[in-house]
Short mmCIF file of C-alpha atoms in Angstrom, two decimals:
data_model
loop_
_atom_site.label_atom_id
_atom_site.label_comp_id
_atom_site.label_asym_id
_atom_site.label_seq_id
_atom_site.Cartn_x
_atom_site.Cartn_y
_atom_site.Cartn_z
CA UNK A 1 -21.84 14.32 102.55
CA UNK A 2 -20.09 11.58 100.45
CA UNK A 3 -18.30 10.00 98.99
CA UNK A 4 -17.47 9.69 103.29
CA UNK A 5 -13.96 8.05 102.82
CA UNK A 6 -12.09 10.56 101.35
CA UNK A 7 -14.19 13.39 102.50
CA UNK A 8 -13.99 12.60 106.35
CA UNK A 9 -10.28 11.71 105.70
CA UNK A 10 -10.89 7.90 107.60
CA UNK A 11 -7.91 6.14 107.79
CA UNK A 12 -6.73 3.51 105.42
CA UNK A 13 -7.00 0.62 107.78
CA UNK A 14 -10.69 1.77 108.96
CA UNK A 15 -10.89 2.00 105.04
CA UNK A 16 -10.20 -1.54 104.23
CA UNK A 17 -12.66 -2.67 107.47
CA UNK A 18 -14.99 -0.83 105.39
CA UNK A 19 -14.21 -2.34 102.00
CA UNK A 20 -14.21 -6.35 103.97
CA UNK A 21 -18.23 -5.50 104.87
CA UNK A 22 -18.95 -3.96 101.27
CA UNK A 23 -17.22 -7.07 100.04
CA UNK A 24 -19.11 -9.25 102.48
CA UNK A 25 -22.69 -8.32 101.70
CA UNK A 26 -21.18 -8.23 98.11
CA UNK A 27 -20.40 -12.01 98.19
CA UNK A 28 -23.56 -12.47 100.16
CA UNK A 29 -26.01 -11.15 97.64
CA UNK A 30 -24.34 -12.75 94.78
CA UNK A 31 -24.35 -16.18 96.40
CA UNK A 32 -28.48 -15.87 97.64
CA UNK A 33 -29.11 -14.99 93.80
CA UNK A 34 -27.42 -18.15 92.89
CA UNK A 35 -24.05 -16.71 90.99
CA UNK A 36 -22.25 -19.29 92.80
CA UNK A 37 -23.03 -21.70 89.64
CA UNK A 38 -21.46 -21.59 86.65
CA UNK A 39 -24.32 -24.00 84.67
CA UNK A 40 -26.92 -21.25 85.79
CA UNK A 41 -24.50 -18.18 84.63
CA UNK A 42 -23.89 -20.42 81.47
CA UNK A 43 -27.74 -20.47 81.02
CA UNK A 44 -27.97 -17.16 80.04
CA UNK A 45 -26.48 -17.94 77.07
CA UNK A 46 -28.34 -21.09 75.90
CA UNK A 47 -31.80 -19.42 77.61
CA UNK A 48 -33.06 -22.02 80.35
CA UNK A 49 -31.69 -19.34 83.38
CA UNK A 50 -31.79 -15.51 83.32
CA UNK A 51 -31.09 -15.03 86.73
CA UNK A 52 -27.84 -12.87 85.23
CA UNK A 53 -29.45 -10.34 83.22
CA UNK A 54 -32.13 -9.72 85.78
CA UNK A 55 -29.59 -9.31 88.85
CA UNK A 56 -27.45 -7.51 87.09
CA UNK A 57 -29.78 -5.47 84.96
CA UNK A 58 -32.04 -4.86 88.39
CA UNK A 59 -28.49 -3.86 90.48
CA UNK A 60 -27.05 -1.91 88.36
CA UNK A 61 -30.77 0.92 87.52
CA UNK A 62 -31.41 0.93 91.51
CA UNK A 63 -27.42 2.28 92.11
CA UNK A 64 -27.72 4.24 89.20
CA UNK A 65 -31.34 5.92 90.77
CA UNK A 66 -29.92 5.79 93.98
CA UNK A 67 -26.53 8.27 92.50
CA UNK A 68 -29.09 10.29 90.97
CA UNK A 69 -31.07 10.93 94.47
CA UNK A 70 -28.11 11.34 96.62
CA UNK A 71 -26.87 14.11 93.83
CA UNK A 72 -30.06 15.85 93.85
CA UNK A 73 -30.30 15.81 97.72
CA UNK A 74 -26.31 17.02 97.57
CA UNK A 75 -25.67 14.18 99.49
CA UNK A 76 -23.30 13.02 97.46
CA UNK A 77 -20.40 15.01 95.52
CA UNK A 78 -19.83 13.47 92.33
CA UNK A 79 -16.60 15.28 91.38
CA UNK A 80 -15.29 12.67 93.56
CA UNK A 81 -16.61 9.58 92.67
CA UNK A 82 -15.06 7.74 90.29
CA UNK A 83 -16.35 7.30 87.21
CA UNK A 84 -14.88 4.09 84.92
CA UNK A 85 -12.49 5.33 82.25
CA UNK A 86 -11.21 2.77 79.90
CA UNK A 87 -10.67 3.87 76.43
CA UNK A 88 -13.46 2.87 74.27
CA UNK A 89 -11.25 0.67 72.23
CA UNK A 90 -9.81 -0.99 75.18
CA UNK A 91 -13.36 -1.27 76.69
CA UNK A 92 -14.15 -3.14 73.72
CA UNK A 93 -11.05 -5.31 73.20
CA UNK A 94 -10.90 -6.52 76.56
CA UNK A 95 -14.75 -6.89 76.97
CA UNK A 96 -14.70 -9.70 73.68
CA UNK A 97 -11.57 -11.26 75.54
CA UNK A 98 -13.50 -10.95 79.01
CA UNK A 99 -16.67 -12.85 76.89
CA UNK A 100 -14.34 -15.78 75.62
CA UNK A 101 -13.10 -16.16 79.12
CA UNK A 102 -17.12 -16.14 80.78
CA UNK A 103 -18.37 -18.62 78.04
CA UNK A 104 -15.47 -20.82 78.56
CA UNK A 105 -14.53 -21.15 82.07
CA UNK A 106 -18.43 -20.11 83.25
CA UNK A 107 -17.76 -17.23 85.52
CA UNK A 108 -16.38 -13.72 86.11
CA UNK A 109 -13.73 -13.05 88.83
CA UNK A 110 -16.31 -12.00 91.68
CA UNK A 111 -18.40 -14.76 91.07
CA UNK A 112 -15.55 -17.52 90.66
CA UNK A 113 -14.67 -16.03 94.25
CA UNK A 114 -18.82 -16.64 95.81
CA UNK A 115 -18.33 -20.31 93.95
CA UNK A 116 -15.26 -20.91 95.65
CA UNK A 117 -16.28 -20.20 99.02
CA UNK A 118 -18.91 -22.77 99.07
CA UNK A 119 -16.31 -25.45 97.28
CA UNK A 120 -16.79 -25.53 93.73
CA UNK A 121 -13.39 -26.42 92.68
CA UNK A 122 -14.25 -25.17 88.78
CA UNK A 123 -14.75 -21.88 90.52
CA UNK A 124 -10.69 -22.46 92.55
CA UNK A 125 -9.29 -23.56 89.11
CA UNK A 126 -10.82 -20.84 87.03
CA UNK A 127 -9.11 -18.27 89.72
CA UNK A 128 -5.71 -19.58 89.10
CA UNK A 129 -6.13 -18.78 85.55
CA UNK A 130 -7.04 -15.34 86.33
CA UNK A 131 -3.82 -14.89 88.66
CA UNK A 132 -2.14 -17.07 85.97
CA UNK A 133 -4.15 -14.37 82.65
CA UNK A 134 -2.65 -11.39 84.77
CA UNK A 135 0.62 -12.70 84.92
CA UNK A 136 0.51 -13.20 81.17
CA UNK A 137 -0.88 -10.36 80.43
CA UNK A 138 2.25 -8.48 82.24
CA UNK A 139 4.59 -9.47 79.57
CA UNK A 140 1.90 -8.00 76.80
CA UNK A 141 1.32 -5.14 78.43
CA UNK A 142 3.94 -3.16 76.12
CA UNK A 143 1.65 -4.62 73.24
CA UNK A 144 -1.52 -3.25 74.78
CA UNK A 145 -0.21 -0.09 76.40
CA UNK A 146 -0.95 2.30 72.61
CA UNK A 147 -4.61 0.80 73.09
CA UNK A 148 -5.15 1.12 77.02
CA UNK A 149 -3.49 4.91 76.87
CA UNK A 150 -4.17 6.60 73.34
CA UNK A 151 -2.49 9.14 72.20
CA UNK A 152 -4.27 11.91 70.39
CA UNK A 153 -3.89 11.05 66.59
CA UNK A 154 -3.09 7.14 67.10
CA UNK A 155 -5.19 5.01 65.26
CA UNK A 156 -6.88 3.77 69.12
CA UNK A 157 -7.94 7.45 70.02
CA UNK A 158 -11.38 8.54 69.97
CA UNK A 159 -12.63 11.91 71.39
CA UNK A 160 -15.62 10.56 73.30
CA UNK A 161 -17.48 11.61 76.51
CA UNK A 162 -16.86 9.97 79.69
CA UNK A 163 -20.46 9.28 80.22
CA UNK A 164 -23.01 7.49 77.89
CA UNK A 165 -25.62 10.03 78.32
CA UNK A 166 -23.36 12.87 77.36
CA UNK A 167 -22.08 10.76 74.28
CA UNK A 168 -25.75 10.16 72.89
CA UNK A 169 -26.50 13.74 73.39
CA UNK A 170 -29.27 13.26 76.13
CA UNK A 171 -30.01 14.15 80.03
CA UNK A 172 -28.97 12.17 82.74
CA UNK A 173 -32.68 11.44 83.48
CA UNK A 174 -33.68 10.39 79.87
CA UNK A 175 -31.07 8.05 79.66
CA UNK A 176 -31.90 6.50 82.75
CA UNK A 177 -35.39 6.06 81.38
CA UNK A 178 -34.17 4.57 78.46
CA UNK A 179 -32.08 2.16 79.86
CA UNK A 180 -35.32 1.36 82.63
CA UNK A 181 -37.59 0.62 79.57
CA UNK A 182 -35.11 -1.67 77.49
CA UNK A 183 -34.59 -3.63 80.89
CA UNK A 184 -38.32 -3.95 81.15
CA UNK A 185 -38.48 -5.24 77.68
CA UNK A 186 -35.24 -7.58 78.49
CA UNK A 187 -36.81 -8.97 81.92
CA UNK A 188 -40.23 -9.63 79.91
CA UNK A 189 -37.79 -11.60 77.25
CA UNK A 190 -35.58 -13.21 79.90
CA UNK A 191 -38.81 -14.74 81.50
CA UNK A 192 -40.31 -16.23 77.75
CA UNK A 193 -36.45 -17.23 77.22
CA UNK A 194 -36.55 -19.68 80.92
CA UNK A 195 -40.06 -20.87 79.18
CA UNK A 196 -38.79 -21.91 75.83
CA UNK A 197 -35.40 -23.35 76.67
CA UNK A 198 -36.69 -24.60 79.85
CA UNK A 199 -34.03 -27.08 81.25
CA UNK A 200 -35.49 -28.78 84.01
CA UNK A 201 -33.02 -31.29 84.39
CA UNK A 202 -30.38 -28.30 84.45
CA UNK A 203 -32.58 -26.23 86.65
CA UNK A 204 -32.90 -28.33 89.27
CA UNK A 205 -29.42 -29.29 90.23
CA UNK A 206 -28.17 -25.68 90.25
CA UNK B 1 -33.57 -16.19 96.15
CA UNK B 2 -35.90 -13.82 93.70
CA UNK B 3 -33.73 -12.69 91.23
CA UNK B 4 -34.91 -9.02 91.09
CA UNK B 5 -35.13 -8.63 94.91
CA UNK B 6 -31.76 -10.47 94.40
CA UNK B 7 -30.34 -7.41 92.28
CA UNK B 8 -32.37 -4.61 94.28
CA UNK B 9 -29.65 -6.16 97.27
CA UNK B 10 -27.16 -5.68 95.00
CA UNK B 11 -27.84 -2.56 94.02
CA UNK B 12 -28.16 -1.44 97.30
CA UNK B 13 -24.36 -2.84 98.22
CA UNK B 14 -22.83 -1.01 95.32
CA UNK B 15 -25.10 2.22 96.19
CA UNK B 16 -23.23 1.70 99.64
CA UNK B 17 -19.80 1.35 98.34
CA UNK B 18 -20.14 4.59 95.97
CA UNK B 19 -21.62 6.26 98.66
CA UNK B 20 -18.59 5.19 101.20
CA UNK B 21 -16.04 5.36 99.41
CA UNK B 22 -16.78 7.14 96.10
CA UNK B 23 -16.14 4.03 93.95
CA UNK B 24 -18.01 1.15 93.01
CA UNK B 25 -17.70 -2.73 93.61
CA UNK B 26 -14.73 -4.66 91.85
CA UNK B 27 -12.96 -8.27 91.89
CA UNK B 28 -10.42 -8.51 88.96
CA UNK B 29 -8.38 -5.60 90.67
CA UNK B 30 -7.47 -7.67 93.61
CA UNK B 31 -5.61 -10.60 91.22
CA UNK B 32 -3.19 -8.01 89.63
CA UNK B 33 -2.60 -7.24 93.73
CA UNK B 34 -1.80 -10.73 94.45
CA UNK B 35 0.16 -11.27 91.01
CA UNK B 36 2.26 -7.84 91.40
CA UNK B 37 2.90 -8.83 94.92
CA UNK B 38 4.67 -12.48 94.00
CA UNK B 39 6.37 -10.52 91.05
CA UNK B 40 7.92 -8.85 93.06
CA UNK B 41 8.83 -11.35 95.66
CA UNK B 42 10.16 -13.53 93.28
CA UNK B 43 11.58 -11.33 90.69
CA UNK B 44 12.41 -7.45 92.37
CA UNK B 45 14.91 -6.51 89.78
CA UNK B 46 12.06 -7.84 86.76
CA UNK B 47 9.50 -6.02 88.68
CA UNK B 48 11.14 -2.74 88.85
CA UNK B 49 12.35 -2.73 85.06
CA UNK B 50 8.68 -3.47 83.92
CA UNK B 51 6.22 -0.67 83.00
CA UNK B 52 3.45 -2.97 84.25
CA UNK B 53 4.47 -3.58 87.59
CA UNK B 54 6.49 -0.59 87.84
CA UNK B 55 4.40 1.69 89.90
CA UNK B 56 4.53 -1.15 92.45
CA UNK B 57 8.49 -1.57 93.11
CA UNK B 58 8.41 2.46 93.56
CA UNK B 59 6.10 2.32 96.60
CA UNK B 60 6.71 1.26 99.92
CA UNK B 61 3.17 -0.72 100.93
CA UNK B 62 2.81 -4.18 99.59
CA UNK B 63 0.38 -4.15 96.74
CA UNK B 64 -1.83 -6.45 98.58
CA UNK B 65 -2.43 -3.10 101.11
CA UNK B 66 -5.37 -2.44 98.80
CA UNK B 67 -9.08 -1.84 99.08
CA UNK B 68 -9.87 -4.27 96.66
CA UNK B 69 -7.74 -7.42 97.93
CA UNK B 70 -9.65 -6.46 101.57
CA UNK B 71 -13.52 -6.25 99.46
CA UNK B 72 -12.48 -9.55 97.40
CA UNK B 73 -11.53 -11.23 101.07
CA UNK B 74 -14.75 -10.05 102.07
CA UNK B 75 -16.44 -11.33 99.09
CA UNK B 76 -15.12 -14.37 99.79
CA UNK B 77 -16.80 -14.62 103.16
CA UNK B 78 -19.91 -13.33 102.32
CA UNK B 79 -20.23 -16.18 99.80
CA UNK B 80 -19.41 -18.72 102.31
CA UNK B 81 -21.75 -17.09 105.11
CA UNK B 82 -24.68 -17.62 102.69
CA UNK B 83 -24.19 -20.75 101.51
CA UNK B 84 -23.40 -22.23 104.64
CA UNK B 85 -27.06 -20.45 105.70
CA UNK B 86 -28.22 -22.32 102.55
CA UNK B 87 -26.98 -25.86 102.83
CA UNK B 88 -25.25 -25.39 99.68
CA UNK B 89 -21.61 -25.82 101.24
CA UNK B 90 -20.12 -29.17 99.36
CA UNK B 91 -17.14 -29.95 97.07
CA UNK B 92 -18.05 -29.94 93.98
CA UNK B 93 -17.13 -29.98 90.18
CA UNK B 94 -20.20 -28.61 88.89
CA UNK B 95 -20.20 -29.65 84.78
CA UNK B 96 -22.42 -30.80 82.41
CA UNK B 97 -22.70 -34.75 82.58
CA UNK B 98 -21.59 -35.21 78.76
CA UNK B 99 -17.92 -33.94 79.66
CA UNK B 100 -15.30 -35.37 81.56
CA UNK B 101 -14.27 -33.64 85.52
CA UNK B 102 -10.69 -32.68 83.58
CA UNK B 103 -12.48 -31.03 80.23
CA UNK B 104 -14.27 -28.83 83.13
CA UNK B 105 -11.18 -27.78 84.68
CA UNK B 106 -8.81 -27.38 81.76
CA UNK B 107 -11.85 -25.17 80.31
CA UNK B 108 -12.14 -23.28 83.84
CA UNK B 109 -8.57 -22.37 83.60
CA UNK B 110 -8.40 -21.10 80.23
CA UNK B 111 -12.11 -19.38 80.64
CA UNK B 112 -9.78 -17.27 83.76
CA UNK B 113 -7.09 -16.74 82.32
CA UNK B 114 -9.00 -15.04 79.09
CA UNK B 115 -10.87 -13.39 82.47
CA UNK B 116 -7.97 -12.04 83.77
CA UNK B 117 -5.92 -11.33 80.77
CA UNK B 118 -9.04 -9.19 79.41
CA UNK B 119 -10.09 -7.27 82.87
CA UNK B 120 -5.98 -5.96 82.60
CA UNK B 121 -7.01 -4.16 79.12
CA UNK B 122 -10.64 -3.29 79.71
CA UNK B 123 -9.30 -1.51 83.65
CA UNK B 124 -12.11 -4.03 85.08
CA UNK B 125 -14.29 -6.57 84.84
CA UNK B 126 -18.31 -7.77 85.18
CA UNK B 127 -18.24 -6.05 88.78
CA UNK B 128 -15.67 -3.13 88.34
CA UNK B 129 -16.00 -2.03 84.28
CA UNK B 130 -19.77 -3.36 83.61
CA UNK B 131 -21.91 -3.36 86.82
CA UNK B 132 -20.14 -0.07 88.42
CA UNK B 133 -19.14 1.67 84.86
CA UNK B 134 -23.18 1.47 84.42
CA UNK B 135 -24.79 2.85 87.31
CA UNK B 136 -22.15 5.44 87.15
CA UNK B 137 -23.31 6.21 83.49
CA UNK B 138 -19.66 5.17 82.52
CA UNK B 139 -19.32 5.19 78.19
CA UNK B 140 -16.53 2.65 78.83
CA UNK B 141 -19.02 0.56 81.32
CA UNK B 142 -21.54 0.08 78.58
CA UNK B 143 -18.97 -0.92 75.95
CA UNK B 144 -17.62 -3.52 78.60
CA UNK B 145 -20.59 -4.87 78.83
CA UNK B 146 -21.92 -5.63 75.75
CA UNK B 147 -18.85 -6.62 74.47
CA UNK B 148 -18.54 -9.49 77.57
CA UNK B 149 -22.70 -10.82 76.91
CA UNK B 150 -22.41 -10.29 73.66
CA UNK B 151 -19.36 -12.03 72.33
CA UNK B 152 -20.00 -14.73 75.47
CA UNK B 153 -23.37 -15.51 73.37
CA UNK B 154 -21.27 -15.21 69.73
CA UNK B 155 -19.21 -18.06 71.03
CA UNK B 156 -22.26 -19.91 73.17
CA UNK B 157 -22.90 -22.33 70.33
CA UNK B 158 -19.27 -23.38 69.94
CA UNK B 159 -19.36 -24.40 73.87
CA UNK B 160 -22.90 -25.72 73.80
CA UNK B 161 -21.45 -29.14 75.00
CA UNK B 162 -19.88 -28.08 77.98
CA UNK B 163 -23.22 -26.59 79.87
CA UNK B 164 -25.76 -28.13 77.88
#
């Protein structure tokens, strides 16, 4: 039964053996799907390399199916998985912020660490800022703190489910078939995208 | 490699780490570790009196005794195991011939520092709000993520010039 962890009560130095594998098959995959560039994440923004939305749409449906399964077989216990919570305002805020940051600087945080490893020094610079953006961000935090932690009758609260499926009113299962179809439609798009913004002198450097 | 066997991997890895350890995959989690750490190093009586790095200077463990600084070490790793398998290990600048080595870098910086600044607010980022908030069926998850593609491609034409 999982989540194992917590359940079998392993220890906390087994635990972080455990978290250095996840992490290295993390940073394995991302690398072999080529997240280790920031021109081909840029591309999914200008069209010529959708490599993002299919690895990310692709990972994140076969977890998702994979949740369900392990549920249904009571493999799993959910009560004990974490599920994100960020207020929906702070979601949002720090999401746009989070955008800003990708289209400038050309990755996220795990894939600035995958670029890194193989010596992109972009990828080393953009993770100073990020130490440096945290640091910064500990002096706002006061600011941020009414949006991150709403109180019931601020301006930032909202009354919303914890899940999406519960919030739009449907089943587990028909949201996950929703979700399957509109990736199906976005893969089909992503593929005429790389066709008409085809950047073969991008392409083949990266 | 194929992108979609690519993200069935991936999928596969986070599957793992819910199934291990009852939470998903994360990276921005391990740089408020390393910050809170030097904060409090550097600056103990700061530390203490600050709400943000409060719950830090109350505990005994170093902040870097996390799971996610030992995943993001990992990560790191993992990256270099596969390109070395790839012949893609080199030093590298990687930018878009029309701008300068230093426009890169001054624009990498900022880009992670908007990265990190935002992850604080948002409790995550592209691997710990968006990736693992969705295939948890996290509300918050799917707000993360449109709001990181979707205001990335708002501002994509202002930046054109640095990929393109």
């Amino acid at each position: 039964m999982g989540p194992i962890i917590p359940i079998a009560g392993i220890s906390t130095e087994m635990g972080f053996l455990i978290a250095f594998a996840i992490g290295l098959g993390f940073g394995f995959v991302l690398e072999q799907a080529g997240f280790s560039s920031s021109r081909r994440l840029a591309g999914m923004f200008y069209g010529y390399d959708t490599t993002v939305l299919k690895v990310f749409f692709t990972a994140a449906i076969v977890a998702m199916i994979n949740i369900f399964f392990l549920n249904y077989f009571e493999m799993i216990d959910l009560s004990m998985v974490y599920i994100h919570d960020a207020a929906v305002y702070a979601a949002l805020i720090g999401g746009v912020i989070m955008g800003v940051g990708f289209i400038t600087g050309g990755y996220c945080p795990g894939t600035s660490v995958c670029a890194a490893a193989i010596g992109k020094v972009d990828a080393i610079f953009f993770i100073f800022g990020i130490l440096l953006g945290v640091f910064v961000f500990g002096f706002f935090y006061p600011v941020f703190a009414p949006i991150m932690n709403p109180e019931e009758g601020s301006m930032w609260f909202v009354d919303n489910e914890l899940k999406v499926s519960d919030a739009l009113g449907l089943s587990d299962g028909i949201f996950a078939l929703v979700l399957i179809c509109m990736a199906i439609v976005m893969f089909w798009g992503g593929e005429w995208l790389e066709k008409k913004f085809a950047r073969p002198d991008i392409t083949k450097e990266i | 490699m194929n992108p979609y066997i690519a993200g069935v991997l991936l999928g596969l890895v986070l599957t793992a780490s819910f199934f291990l350890a009852g939470q998903g995959l994360g990276a921005s989690g391990a740089a408020k570790s390393v910050v809170a750490s030097t904060v409090l190093t550097v600056a103990p009586d700061y530390a203490k009196n600050s709400d943000f790095y409060g719950k830090y200077s109350h505990q005994k463990e170093s902040p870097m005794r996390s799971w996610l600084v030992f995943e993001v070490l990992g990560v790191l790793l993992g990256g270099f195991i596969s390109g070395a398998v790839s012949g893609r290990l080199t030093w590298k600048v990687e930018r878009s011939p029309k701008i300068t080595r230093r426009r890169r870098i001054i624009f990498a910086i900022i880009g992670g520092m908007l990265f990190g600044f935002g992850a604080q607010i948002a409790k995550g980022c592209t691997s710990g709000a968006a990736l693992s908030g969705m295939a948890s069926l996290a509300l918050s998850g799917f707000i993360a993520m449109m709001a990181i593609f979707g205001t990335a491609f708002m501002f994509s034409f202002i930046f054109k010039k640095n990929w393109v």
